[in-house]
């Protein structure tokens, strides 16, 4: 089982994955298995995969590259123990079954706080993350500790290593800042300003006097109380941090002189080899290259001709398939599908005019179809004049022309019925308007034309006189 922890450039944990085997593409694109949203991450940046229980990483020709433990990789690379992979502004920490070993006792060591509290932290995992973040195994709530500060691991041979994970205030072993360092029983480990003593399980710690600043402070029940900063001790460190005195180093002058002589000898040798290369080797290589370029065999030329011929045949076959697909889509009035097929066919053979003509016809049919839809909507709203106008705008060569003519005949029939109803009700104006609109469809019957002609010849009926009221008659 492998575990992948992803951090951003600020040290915050972005995501965490667990997997046994498989392949994962990492990049900015949403189609990737692991998405890292940043401008300096390529769409397909890198690939993480497993083979026979081992984990590998590969750079997919990304612009900013893939970095493993501070070095850029260019080929498929197996991930070592405690691997840190950088992709853009993100850091990937990979731990897994391939790095693990069967654990002996459940607890192999303890971290004892330097302030002398009774509490201590047991180290019983292969990998222990230490920091201020809630996802860490050992959480230390102190401003000098980063979110993910340090990692402590135990290898197959039982060696325990402490590794600083790019923390702001650093990791110290016996008051020396380290990146990766092995731990021994009794070592003093400090994360920022918080100090511990590394105690191997089953071993006793020698009594070490604590600094005066720590002894004066009241002891807290928490095991993770921060220690006083080193700057508060003055120029000299307290006896707790004094390591063994180093012997005085001898003079480095003889070694420097020997190195200078070696560098001069190597420089002279390089000059001699370079002169010999330019004088004899380089002209011979150039002559061979020129001779090889002049040699062209008939077999190579024939292979090139056959390759071009096969390419042309494949392009022609693909062109015919696209043209047939476009014709079938046009017959089914699937204009978008037909348009895609003809555009690809035109790209394969720009000299042919048939795809261009088909695309022009598709554009016209799309417009005609839109007008037919507008006409049907106007007819549903009883806007007969707008429906007739939209149907007349459909060109004669369109596949929608027959549907438009049938719709116009139906509109003419509806208008004739409305006109007859208005005439029976002596509503001459409405009757004339309906008959006239029906005749504008050009599909009105001969009977309707005769009715309209008779209606135009008929004299208007005189208006009825109003009867005088009985009150006026009485007055007279």
CSV table of C-alpha atoms in Angstrom, one decimal:
chain,number,residue,atom,x,y,z
A,1,UNK,CA,0.0,0.0,0.0
A,2,UNK,CA,1.4,3.4,-1.0
A,3,UNK,CA,0.5,6.7,0.5
A,4,UNK,CA,0.8,10.0,-1.4
A,5,UNK,CA,0.7,13.3,0.5
A,6,UNK,CA,0.5,16.5,-1.6
A,7,UNK,CA,1.6,19.9,-0.1
A,8,UNK,CA,1.3,23.3,-1.7
A,9,UNK,CA,4.1,25.9,-1.7
A,10,UNK,CA,2.9,27.2,1.7
A,11,UNK,CA,3.2,23.8,3.4
A,12,UNK,CA,-0.5,23.1,3.6
A,13,UNK,CA,-1.7,19.6,2.8
A,14,UNK,CA,-3.8,19.7,-0.4
A,15,UNK,CA,-4.8,16.1,-0.7
A,16,UNK,CA,-3.9,12.5,0.3
A,17,UNK,CA,-4.2,9.3,-1.7
A,18,UNK,CA,-3.7,5.6,-0.9
A,19,UNK,CA,-3.1,3.0,-3.7
A,20,UNK,CA,-1.6,-0.4,-4.2
A,21,UNK,CA,-0.9,-0.5,-7.9
A,22,UNK,CA,-1.9,1.2,-11.1
A,23,UNK,CA,-1.1,4.3,-13.1
A,24,UNK,CA,-1.9,7.9,-12.3
A,25,UNK,CA,-1.4,10.9,-14.6
A,26,UNK,CA,-0.7,14.2,-12.8
A,27,UNK,CA,-1.4,17.6,-14.4
A,28,UNK,CA,-3.5,20.7,-14.7
A,29,UNK,CA,-6.2,19.2,-17.0
A,30,UNK,CA,-9.4,17.9,-15.5
A,31,UNK,CA,-9.0,14.7,-17.4
A,32,UNK,CA,-5.9,13.7,-15.3
A,33,UNK,CA,-6.2,11.3,-12.4
A,34,UNK,CA,-4.5,13.8,-9.9
A,35,UNK,CA,-5.4,17.4,-10.7
A,36,UNK,CA,-2.9,20.2,-9.6
A,37,UNK,CA,-4.5,23.6,-10.4
A,38,UNK,CA,-1.5,25.9,-11.0
A,39,UNK,CA,-0.1,27.9,-14.0
A,40,UNK,CA,3.3,26.3,-13.7
A,41,UNK,CA,1.8,22.8,-14.0
A,42,UNK,CA,1.4,21.4,-17.5
A,43,UNK,CA,-1.9,19.9,-18.7
A,44,UNK,CA,-0.2,16.4,-18.6
A,45,UNK,CA,2.8,17.0,-16.4
A,46,UNK,CA,4.0,13.6,-15.0
A,47,UNK,CA,3.0,10.0,-14.5
A,48,UNK,CA,3.1,7.9,-11.3
A,49,UNK,CA,2.9,4.1,-11.6
A,50,UNK,CA,3.8,0.9,-9.8
A,51,UNK,CA,5.4,-2.3,-11.1
A,52,UNK,CA,6.0,-5.4,-9.0
A,53,UNK,CA,5.4,-3.5,-5.7
A,54,UNK,CA,7.8,-0.6,-6.7
A,55,UNK,CA,6.8,3.0,-7.5
A,56,UNK,CA,8.1,4.9,-10.5
A,57,UNK,CA,7.8,8.5,-11.7
A,58,UNK,CA,8.1,9.8,-15.3
A,59,UNK,CA,8.3,13.3,-16.8
A,60,UNK,CA,5.7,13.7,-19.7
A,61,UNK,CA,7.9,16.4,-21.4
A,62,UNK,CA,6.5,19.1,-19.1
A,63,UNK,CA,7.8,22.7,-19.5
A,64,UNK,CA,8.9,23.0,-15.8
A,65,UNK,CA,9.9,19.4,-15.4
A,66,UNK,CA,9.7,16.9,-12.6
A,67,UNK,CA,12.1,17.2,-9.7
A,68,UNK,CA,13.0,14.3,-7.4
A,69,UNK,CA,14.8,15.2,-4.1
A,70,UNK,CA,16.0,18.5,-5.6
A,71,UNK,CA,17.2,17.1,-9.0
A,72,UNK,CA,15.4,17.2,-12.3
A,73,UNK,CA,14.6,13.8,-13.9
A,74,UNK,CA,14.3,13.1,-17.7
A,75,UNK,CA,13.6,9.4,-17.8
A,76,UNK,CA,11.5,6.9,-15.9
A,77,UNK,CA,12.9,6.8,-12.4
A,78,UNK,CA,12.3,4.5,-9.4
A,79,UNK,CA,11.3,6.4,-6.3
A,80,UNK,CA,13.8,5.9,-3.4
A,81,UNK,CA,13.0,5.8,0.3
A,82,UNK,CA,11.6,9.1,1.6
A,83,UNK,CA,11.1,10.5,-1.9
A,84,UNK,CA,10.0,14.1,-2.4
A,85,UNK,CA,8.7,14.9,-5.9
A,86,UNK,CA,8.2,18.5,-6.9
A,87,UNK,CA,5.7,19.4,-9.7
A,88,UNK,CA,5.3,23.1,-10.2
A,89,UNK,CA,4.5,24.6,-6.7
A,90,UNK,CA,3.4,21.3,-5.2
A,91,UNK,CA,5.5,18.8,-3.2
A,92,UNK,CA,4.5,15.1,-3.3
A,93,UNK,CA,5.7,12.8,-0.4
A,94,UNK,CA,5.4,9.1,-1.3
A,95,UNK,CA,5.6,6.3,1.3
A,96,UNK,CA,4.6,2.8,0.6
A,97,UNK,CA,4.8,-1.0,1.0
A,98,UNK,CA,8.0,-1.2,-1.1
A,99,UNK,CA,9.8,0.8,1.5
A,100,UNK,CA,8.4,-0.9,4.5
A,101,UNK,CA,9.8,-3.7,6.6
A,102,UNK,CA,8.3,-6.0,9.2
A,103,UNK,CA,8.3,-4.1,12.4
A,104,UNK,CA,9.7,-5.8,15.6
A,105,UNK,CA,8.5,-4.3,18.8
A,106,UNK,CA,5.6,-1.9,18.5
A,107,UNK,CA,7.6,1.0,20.0
A,108,UNK,CA,11.2,1.4,19.0
A,109,UNK,CA,12.0,4.8,20.5
A,110,UNK,CA,10.6,7.8,22.5
A,111,UNK,CA,10.8,11.5,22.2
A,112,UNK,CA,11.2,12.9,25.7
A,113,UNK,CA,10.5,16.6,26.2
A,114,UNK,CA,13.5,18.6,27.5
A,115,UNK,CA,11.5,20.4,30.2
A,116,UNK,CA,11.3,17.2,32.2
A,117,UNK,CA,7.6,16.4,32.0
A,118,UNK,CA,6.3,12.9,32.6
A,119,UNK,CA,4.8,12.7,29.1
A,120,UNK,CA,6.7,11.4,26.1
A,121,UNK,CA,5.8,10.5,22.5
A,122,UNK,CA,6.3,6.9,21.4
A,123,UNK,CA,7.7,6.2,17.9
A,124,UNK,CA,6.0,3.1,16.7
A,125,UNK,CA,5.5,3.7,13.0
A,126,UNK,CA,7.7,3.4,10.1
A,127,UNK,CA,7.1,7.1,9.2
A,128,UNK,CA,6.1,9.8,11.7
A,129,UNK,CA,5.2,13.2,10.5
A,130,UNK,CA,5.8,16.1,13.0
A,131,UNK,CA,4.4,19.6,12.7
A,132,UNK,CA,1.7,22.0,13.6
A,133,UNK,CA,-0.9,20.6,11.1
A,134,UNK,CA,-3.7,18.4,12.3
A,135,UNK,CA,-2.7,15.7,9.7
A,136,UNK,CA,0.6,15.1,11.4
A,137,UNK,CA,1.3,12.1,13.7
A,138,UNK,CA,2.9,14.3,16.4
A,139,UNK,CA,1.1,17.7,16.5
A,140,UNK,CA,3.1,20.5,18.2
A,141,UNK,CA,1.1,23.7,18.7
A,142,UNK,CA,4.0,26.2,18.5
A,143,UNK,CA,4.5,29.2,16.2
A,144,UNK,CA,8.1,28.2,15.4
A,145,UNK,CA,7.0,24.8,14.1
A,146,UNK,CA,5.8,24.6,10.4
A,147,UNK,CA,2.6,22.8,9.4
A,148,UNK,CA,4.6,19.8,8.2
A,149,UNK,CA,8.0,20.3,9.8
A,150,UNK,CA,9.9,17.0,10.1
A,151,UNK,CA,9.7,13.4,9.2
A,152,UNK,CA,11.2,10.5,11.3
A,153,UNK,CA,11.6,7.1,9.5
A,154,UNK,CA,13.0,3.7,10.4
A,155,UNK,CA,14.6,1.7,7.5
A,156,UNK,CA,14.9,-2.1,7.0
A,157,UNK,CA,18.0,-2.3,9.1
A,158,UNK,CA,16.5,-0.5,12.1
A,159,UNK,CA,18.3,2.8,11.5
A,160,UNK,CA,16.2,5.9,12.4
A,161,UNK,CA,16.6,9.0,10.3
A,162,UNK,CA,15.2,12.5,10.8
A,163,UNK,CA,14.5,14.6,7.7
A,164,UNK,CA,13.6,18.3,7.6
A,165,UNK,CA,10.7,18.9,5.2
A,166,UNK,CA,11.6,22.5,4.1
A,167,UNK,CA,10.6,24.0,7.4
A,168,UNK,CA,11.0,27.7,8.1
A,169,UNK,CA,12.9,27.5,11.4
A,170,UNK,CA,14.8,24.2,10.7
A,171,UNK,CA,15.4,20.9,12.4
A,172,UNK,CA,18.4,20.6,14.7
A,173,UNK,CA,20.3,17.5,16.0
A,174,UNK,CA,22.6,18.3,18.9
A,175,UNK,CA,22.2,22.0,17.9
A,176,UNK,CA,23.4,21.5,14.3
A,177,UNK,CA,20.9,22.2,11.6
A,178,UNK,CA,20.4,19.2,9.4
A,179,UNK,CA,18.5,18.1,6.3
A,180,UNK,CA,18.8,14.4,6.8
A,181,UNK,CA,20.5,12.9,9.9
A,182,UNK,CA,20.6,9.5,11.6
A,183,UNK,CA,19.5,9.5,15.3
A,184,UNK,CA,21.3,7.7,18.2
A,185,UNK,CA,20.3,7.2,21.7
A,186,UNK,CA,20.5,10.4,23.8
A,187,UNK,CA,20.6,12.8,20.8
A,188,UNK,CA,19.0,16.2,21.4
A,189,UNK,CA,16.5,17.0,18.6
A,190,UNK,CA,14.9,20.4,18.2
A,191,UNK,CA,12.0,21.4,15.9
A,192,UNK,CA,12.1,25.2,15.7
A,193,UNK,CA,12.4,26.1,19.5
A,194,UNK,CA,10.8,22.9,20.8
A,195,UNK,CA,13.3,20.4,22.1
A,196,UNK,CA,13.3,16.7,22.7
A,197,UNK,CA,15.7,13.9,23.7
A,198,UNK,CA,15.7,10.8,21.5
A,199,UNK,CA,15.5,7.7,23.7
A,200,UNK,CA,15.8,4.2,22.3
A,201,UNK,CA,13.2,1.8,23.7
A,202,UNK,CA,14.7,-0.2,26.6
A,203,UNK,CA,17.7,2.2,27.2
A,204,UNK,CA,18.0,4.6,30.1
A,205,UNK,CA,18.7,8.3,29.7
A,206,UNK,CA,21.6,9.8,31.6
A,207,UNK,CA,20.6,12.6,33.9
A,208,UNK,CA,21.4,15.8,32.0
A,209,UNK,CA,20.9,19.1,33.8
A,210,UNK,CA,18.4,21.4,32.1
A,211,UNK,CA,19.2,25.1,31.4
A,212,UNK,CA,18.4,27.6,34.1
A,213,UNK,CA,15.7,29.2,32.0
A,214,UNK,CA,13.8,25.9,31.8
A,215,UNK,CA,14.1,25.1,35.5
A,216,UNK,CA,12.7,28.4,36.5
A,217,UNK,CA,9.6,28.1,34.4
A,218,UNK,CA,6.6,26.2,35.9
A,219,UNK,CA,6.2,22.8,34.3
A,220,UNK,CA,3.1,22.2,32.3
A,221,UNK,CA,1.2,19.0,31.9
A,222,UNK,CA,1.7,19.2,28.1
A,223,UNK,CA,4.6,17.2,26.7
A,224,UNK,CA,4.9,19.7,23.8
A,225,UNK,CA,5.7,22.9,25.6
A,226,UNK,CA,8.1,25.0,23.5
A,227,UNK,CA,11.7,25.5,24.8
A,228,UNK,CA,13.3,28.9,25.1
A,229,UNK,CA,15.0,30.2,21.9
A,230,UNK,CA,18.8,29.7,21.7
A,231,UNK,CA,19.3,33.5,21.3
A,232,UNK,CA,18.2,34.0,24.9
A,233,UNK,CA,21.2,32.1,26.2
A,234,UNK,CA,23.7,34.8,25.3
A,235,UNK,CA,26.9,34.2,23.3
A,236,UNK,CA,27.6,30.8,24.8
A,237,UNK,CA,25.2,27.9,24.7
A,238,UNK,CA,24.3,26.2,28.0
A,239,UNK,CA,26.1,23.0,29.0
A,240,UNK,CA,23.1,21.0,27.8
A,241,UNK,CA,23.9,22.0,24.2
A,242,UNK,CA,27.7,21.8,24.4
A,243,UNK,CA,29.0,18.9,22.2
A,244,UNK,CA,32.4,17.3,22.4
A,245,UNK,CA,35.2,19.7,21.7
A,246,UNK,CA,36.7,19.2,18.2
A,247,UNK,CA,40.5,18.9,17.9
A,248,UNK,CA,42.3,21.7,16.2
A,249,UNK,CA,42.5,21.2,12.5
A,250,UNK,CA,45.9,21.0,10.7
A,251,UNK,CA,46.8,23.5,7.9
A,252,UNK,CA,45.1,22.9,4.5
A,253,UNK,CA,47.9,24.5,2.5
A,254,UNK,CA,49.6,21.2,1.3
A,255,UNK,CA,46.3,19.8,0.2
A,256,UNK,CA,45.4,22.9,-1.7
A,257,UNK,CA,48.8,22.9,-3.5
A,258,UNK,CA,48.3,19.2,-4.5
A,259,UNK,CA,44.9,20.0,-5.9
A,260,UNK,CA,46.2,22.9,-7.9
A,261,UNK,CA,48.9,20.7,-9.4
A,262,UNK,CA,46.4,18.1,-10.4
A,263,UNK,CA,44.1,20.7,-12.0
A,264,UNK,CA,47.0,22.1,-14.0
A,265,UNK,CA,48.0,18.7,-15.2
A,266,UNK,CA,44.4,17.9,-16.2
A,267,UNK,CA,44.1,21.2,-18.1
A,268,UNK,CA,47.3,20.5,-20.1
A,269,UNK,CA,46.1,17.0,-21.0
A,270,UNK,CA,42.7,18.4,-22.2
A,271,UNK,CA,44.5,21.0,-24.4
A,272,UNK,CA,46.7,18.3,-26.0
A,273,UNK,CA,43.7,16.0,-26.6
A,274,UNK,CA,41.7,18.8,-28.1
A,275,UNK,CA,44.5,19.8,-30.5
A,276,UNK,CA,44.8,16.1,-31.6
A,277,UNK,CA,41.1,15.8,-32.1
A,278,UNK,CA,40.8,19.0,-34.2
A,279,UNK,CA,43.9,18.1,-36.2
A,280,UNK,CA,43.2,14.4,-37.2
A,281,UNK,CA,40.0,13.0,-35.7
A,282,UNK,CA,37.5,15.7,-36.7
A,283,UNK,CA,38.4,15.9,-40.4
A,284,UNK,CA,38.2,12.1,-40.7
A,285,UNK,CA,34.7,12.1,-39.1
A,286,UNK,CA,33.5,15.0,-41.3
A,287,UNK,CA,34.7,13.1,-44.4
A,288,UNK,CA,32.8,10.0,-43.5
A,289,UNK,CA,29.6,12.0,-42.8
A,290,UNK,CA,29.8,13.7,-46.2
A,291,UNK,CA,30.4,10.3,-48.0
A,292,UNK,CA,27.4,8.7,-46.1
A,293,UNK,CA,25.1,11.5,-47.2
A,294,UNK,CA,25.9,11.0,-50.8
A,295,UNK,CA,25.0,7.3,-50.7
A,296,UNK,CA,21.3,6.8,-51.6
A,297,UNK,CA,20.1,3.4,-52.6
A,298,UNK,CA,17.3,2.4,-54.9
A,299,UNK,CA,15.7,0.4,-52.1
A,300,UNK,CA,15.4,3.4,-49.8
A,301,UNK,CA,13.9,5.5,-52.6
A,302,UNK,CA,11.4,2.7,-53.4
A,303,UNK,CA,10.4,2.4,-49.8
A,304,UNK,CA,9.8,6.1,-49.6
A,305,UNK,CA,7.6,6.0,-52.8
A,306,UNK,CA,5.6,3.1,-51.4
A,307,UNK,CA,5.1,4.9,-48.1
A,308,UNK,CA,3.7,8.0,-49.8
A,309,UNK,CA,1.5,5.8,-52.0
A,310,UNK,CA,0.0,4.0,-48.9
A,311,UNK,CA,-0.6,7.4,-47.2
A,312,UNK,CA,-2.5,8.7,-50.3
A,313,UNK,CA,-4.6,5.5,-50.4
A,314,UNK,CA,-5.5,5.9,-46.7
A,315,UNK,CA,-6.4,9.5,-47.1
A,316,UNK,CA,-8.6,8.8,-50.2
A,317,UNK,CA,-10.4,6.0,-48.4
A,318,UNK,CA,-11.0,8.2,-45.4
A,319,UNK,CA,-12.2,11.0,-47.7
A,320,UNK,CA,-14.8,8.7,-49.3
A,321,UNK,CA,-16.0,7.5,-45.9
A,322,UNK,CA,-16.5,11.1,-44.7
A,323,UNK,CA,-18.4,12.0,-47.9
A,324,UNK,CA,-20.7,9.0,-47.5
A,325,UNK,CA,-21.3,9.9,-43.8
A,326,UNK,CA,-22.1,13.5,-44.8
A,327,UNK,CA,-24.6,12.4,-47.4
A,328,UNK,CA,-26.4,10.1,-45.0
A,329,UNK,CA,-26.5,12.8,-42.3
A,330,UNK,CA,-28.0,15.3,-44.8
A,331,UNK,CA,-30.7,12.8,-45.9
A,332,UNK,CA,-31.6,12.4,-42.2
A,333,UNK,CA,-31.5,16.3,-41.8
A,334,UNK,CA,-28.7,16.0,-39.2
A,335,UNK,CA,-27.0,19.2,-40.3
A,336,UNK,CA,-24.4,19.4,-37.5
A,337,UNK,CA,-23.2,15.9,-38.1
A,338,UNK,CA,-23.1,16.4,-41.8
A,339,UNK,CA,-21.2,19.7,-41.4
A,340,UNK,CA,-18.5,18.0,-39.2
A,341,UNK,CA,-18.0,15.2,-41.8
A,342,UNK,CA,-17.7,17.6,-44.8
A,343,UNK,CA,-15.3,19.9,-42.9
A,344,UNK,CA,-13.0,17.0,-42.2
A,345,UNK,CA,-13.3,15.8,-45.8
A,346,UNK,CA,-12.3,19.3,-47.0
A,347,UNK,CA,-9.3,19.3,-44.8
A,348,UNK,CA,-8.1,16.0,-46.2
A,349,UNK,CA,-8.5,17.2,-49.8
A,350,UNK,CA,-8.7,21.0,-50.2
A,351,UNK,CA,-8.7,20.7,-54.0
A,352,UNK,CA,-12.1,19.1,-54.2
A,353,UNK,CA,-15.1,21.5,-54.5
A,354,UNK,CA,-17.8,19.0,-53.5
A,355,UNK,CA,-17.3,19.4,-49.7
A,356,UNK,CA,-17.4,23.2,-50.0
A,357,UNK,CA,-20.7,23.1,-52.0
A,358,UNK,CA,-22.2,20.7,-49.5
A,359,UNK,CA,-21.2,23.0,-46.6
A,360,UNK,CA,-22.8,26.0,-48.4
A,361,UNK,CA,-26.0,24.0,-48.9
A,362,UNK,CA,-26.0,22.9,-45.2
A,363,UNK,CA,-25.8,26.6,-44.1
A,364,UNK,CA,-28.8,27.4,-46.3
A,365,UNK,CA,-30.8,24.4,-45.0
A,366,UNK,CA,-30.1,25.5,-41.4
A,367,UNK,CA,-31.6,28.9,-42.2
A,368,UNK,CA,-34.6,27.4,-43.9
A,369,UNK,CA,-35.2,25.1,-41.0
A,370,UNK,CA,-35.1,28.0,-38.6
A,371,UNK,CA,-37.6,29.9,-40.7
A,372,UNK,CA,-39.9,26.8,-40.8
A,373,UNK,CA,-39.8,26.6,-37.0
A,374,UNK,CA,-40.6,30.3,-36.7
A,375,UNK,CA,-43.6,29.9,-39.1
A,376,UNK,CA,-45.0,27.0,-37.1
A,377,UNK,CA,-44.7,29.0,-33.9
A,378,UNK,CA,-46.5,32.0,-35.5
A,379,UNK,CA,-49.3,29.7,-36.8
A,380,UNK,CA,-49.7,28.3,-33.3
A,381,UNK,CA,-50.2,31.8,-32.0
A,382,UNK,CA,-52.7,32.5,-34.9
A,383,UNK,CA,-50.3,35.1,-36.4
A,384,UNK,CA,-51.2,33.9,-39.9
A,385,UNK,CA,-49.5,36.8,-41.7
A,386,UNK,CA,-46.1,36.2,-40.0
A,387,UNK,CA,-46.5,32.4,-40.7
A,388,UNK,CA,-47.2,33.0,-44.4
A,389,UNK,CA,-44.2,35.4,-44.6
A,390,UNK,CA,-41.8,32.9,-43.0
A,391,UNK,CA,-42.9,30.1,-45.3
A,392,UNK,CA,-42.5,32.2,-48.4
A,393,UNK,CA,-38.9,33.0,-47.4
A,394,UNK,CA,-37.9,29.3,-47.6
A,395,UNK,CA,-36.2,28.8,-51.0
A,396,UNK,CA,-37.5,26.5,-53.7
A,397,UNK,CA,-34.5,24.1,-53.6
A,398,UNK,CA,-34.7,23.5,-49.9
A,399,UNK,CA,-35.8,20.2,-48.4
A,400,UNK,CA,-38.2,22.2,-46.2
A,401,UNK,CA,-40.0,23.6,-49.3
A,402,UNK,CA,-42.5,20.8,-49.6
A,403,UNK,CA,-43.3,21.1,-45.8
A,404,UNK,CA,-43.8,24.8,-46.2
A,405,UNK,CA,-46.2,24.3,-49.2
A,406,UNK,CA,-48.2,21.8,-47.2
A,407,UNK,CA,-48.4,24.3,-44.3
A,408,UNK,CA,-49.5,27.1,-46.6
A,409,UNK,CA,-52.3,25.0,-48.0
A,410,UNK,CA,-53.4,24.3,-44.4
A,411,UNK,CA,-53.3,28.0,-43.5
A,412,UNK,CA,-55.4,28.9,-46.6
A,413,UNK,CA,-58.0,26.4,-45.6
A,414,UNK,CA,-58.2,27.8,-42.0
A,415,UNK,CA,-58.5,31.4,-43.3
A,416,UNK,CA,-61.2,30.4,-45.8
A,417,UNK,CA,-63.3,28.8,-43.0
A,418,UNK,CA,-62.8,32.0,-40.8
A,419,UNK,CA,-63.8,34.2,-43.7
A,420,UNK,CA,-67.0,32.2,-44.4
A,421,UNK,CA,-67.9,32.5,-40.7
A,422,UNK,CA,-67.4,36.3,-40.8
A,423,UNK,CA,-69.5,36.6,-44.0
A,424,UNK,CA,-72.4,34.7,-42.4
A,425,UNK,CA,-72.3,37.1,-39.5
A,426,UNK,CA,-72.4,40.1,-41.9
A,427,UNK,CA,-68.8,41.1,-40.8
A,428,UNK,CA,-67.7,42.1,-44.3
A,429,UNK,CA,-64.4,43.7,-43.3
A,430,UNK,CA,-63.2,40.6,-41.5
A,431,UNK,CA,-64.4,38.4,-44.3
A,432,UNK,CA,-62.5,40.4,-46.9
A,433,UNK,CA,-59.3,40.4,-44.7
A,434,UNK,CA,-59.4,36.6,-44.2
A,435,UNK,CA,-60.1,35.9,-48.0
A,436,UNK,CA,-57.3,38.3,-49.0
A,437,UNK,CA,-54.8,36.7,-46.6
A,438,UNK,CA,-55.8,33.2,-47.8
A,439,UNK,CA,-55.2,34.3,-51.4
A,440,UNK,CA,-51.7,35.6,-50.5
A,441,UNK,CA,-50.6,32.0,-49.7
A,442,UNK,CA,-50.9,31.2,-53.5
A,443,UNK,CA,-52.6,27.9,-52.5
A,444,UNK,CA,-56.3,29.2,-52.3
A,445,UNK,CA,-59.0,27.2,-54.1
A,446,UNK,CA,-60.9,28.5,-57.2
A,447,UNK,CA,-64.0,28.6,-55.1
A,448,UNK,CA,-62.4,31.1,-52.7
A,449,UNK,CA,-61.3,33.3,-55.5
A,450,UNK,CA,-64.9,33.4,-56.8
A,451,UNK,CA,-66.2,34.2,-53.4
A,452,UNK,CA,-63.8,37.1,-53.0
A,453,UNK,CA,-64.7,38.5,-56.4
A,454,UNK,CA,-68.4,38.4,-55.6
A,455,UNK,CA,-67.7,40.0,-52.3
A,456,UNK,CA,-65.9,42.9,-54.0
A,457,UNK,CA,-68.8,43.4,-56.5
A,458,UNK,CA,-71.6,43.4,-53.9
A,459,UNK,CA,-73.0,46.8,-52.8
A,460,UNK,CA,-72.7,47.7,-49.2
A,461,UNK,CA,-76.0,47.4,-47.3
A,462,UNK,CA,-77.5,50.7,-46.2
A,463,UNK,CA,-77.4,51.4,-42.5
A,464,UNK,CA,-80.6,50.9,-40.5
A,465,UNK,CA,-82.3,54.1,-39.3
A,466,UNK,CA,-82.9,54.4,-35.6
A,467,UNK,CA,-86.4,54.6,-34.4
A,468,UNK,CA,-87.6,57.8,-32.7
A,469,UNK,CA,-88.3,57.5,-29.1
A,470,UNK,CA,-91.9,57.6,-27.9
A,471,UNK,CA,-91.2,60.8,-25.8
A,472,UNK,CA,-90.5,62.8,-29.0
A,473,UNK,CA,-93.8,61.6,-30.6
A,474,UNK,CA,-95.8,62.7,-27.6
A,475,UNK,CA,-94.3,66.2,-27.8
A,476,UNK,CA,-95.2,66.5,-31.4
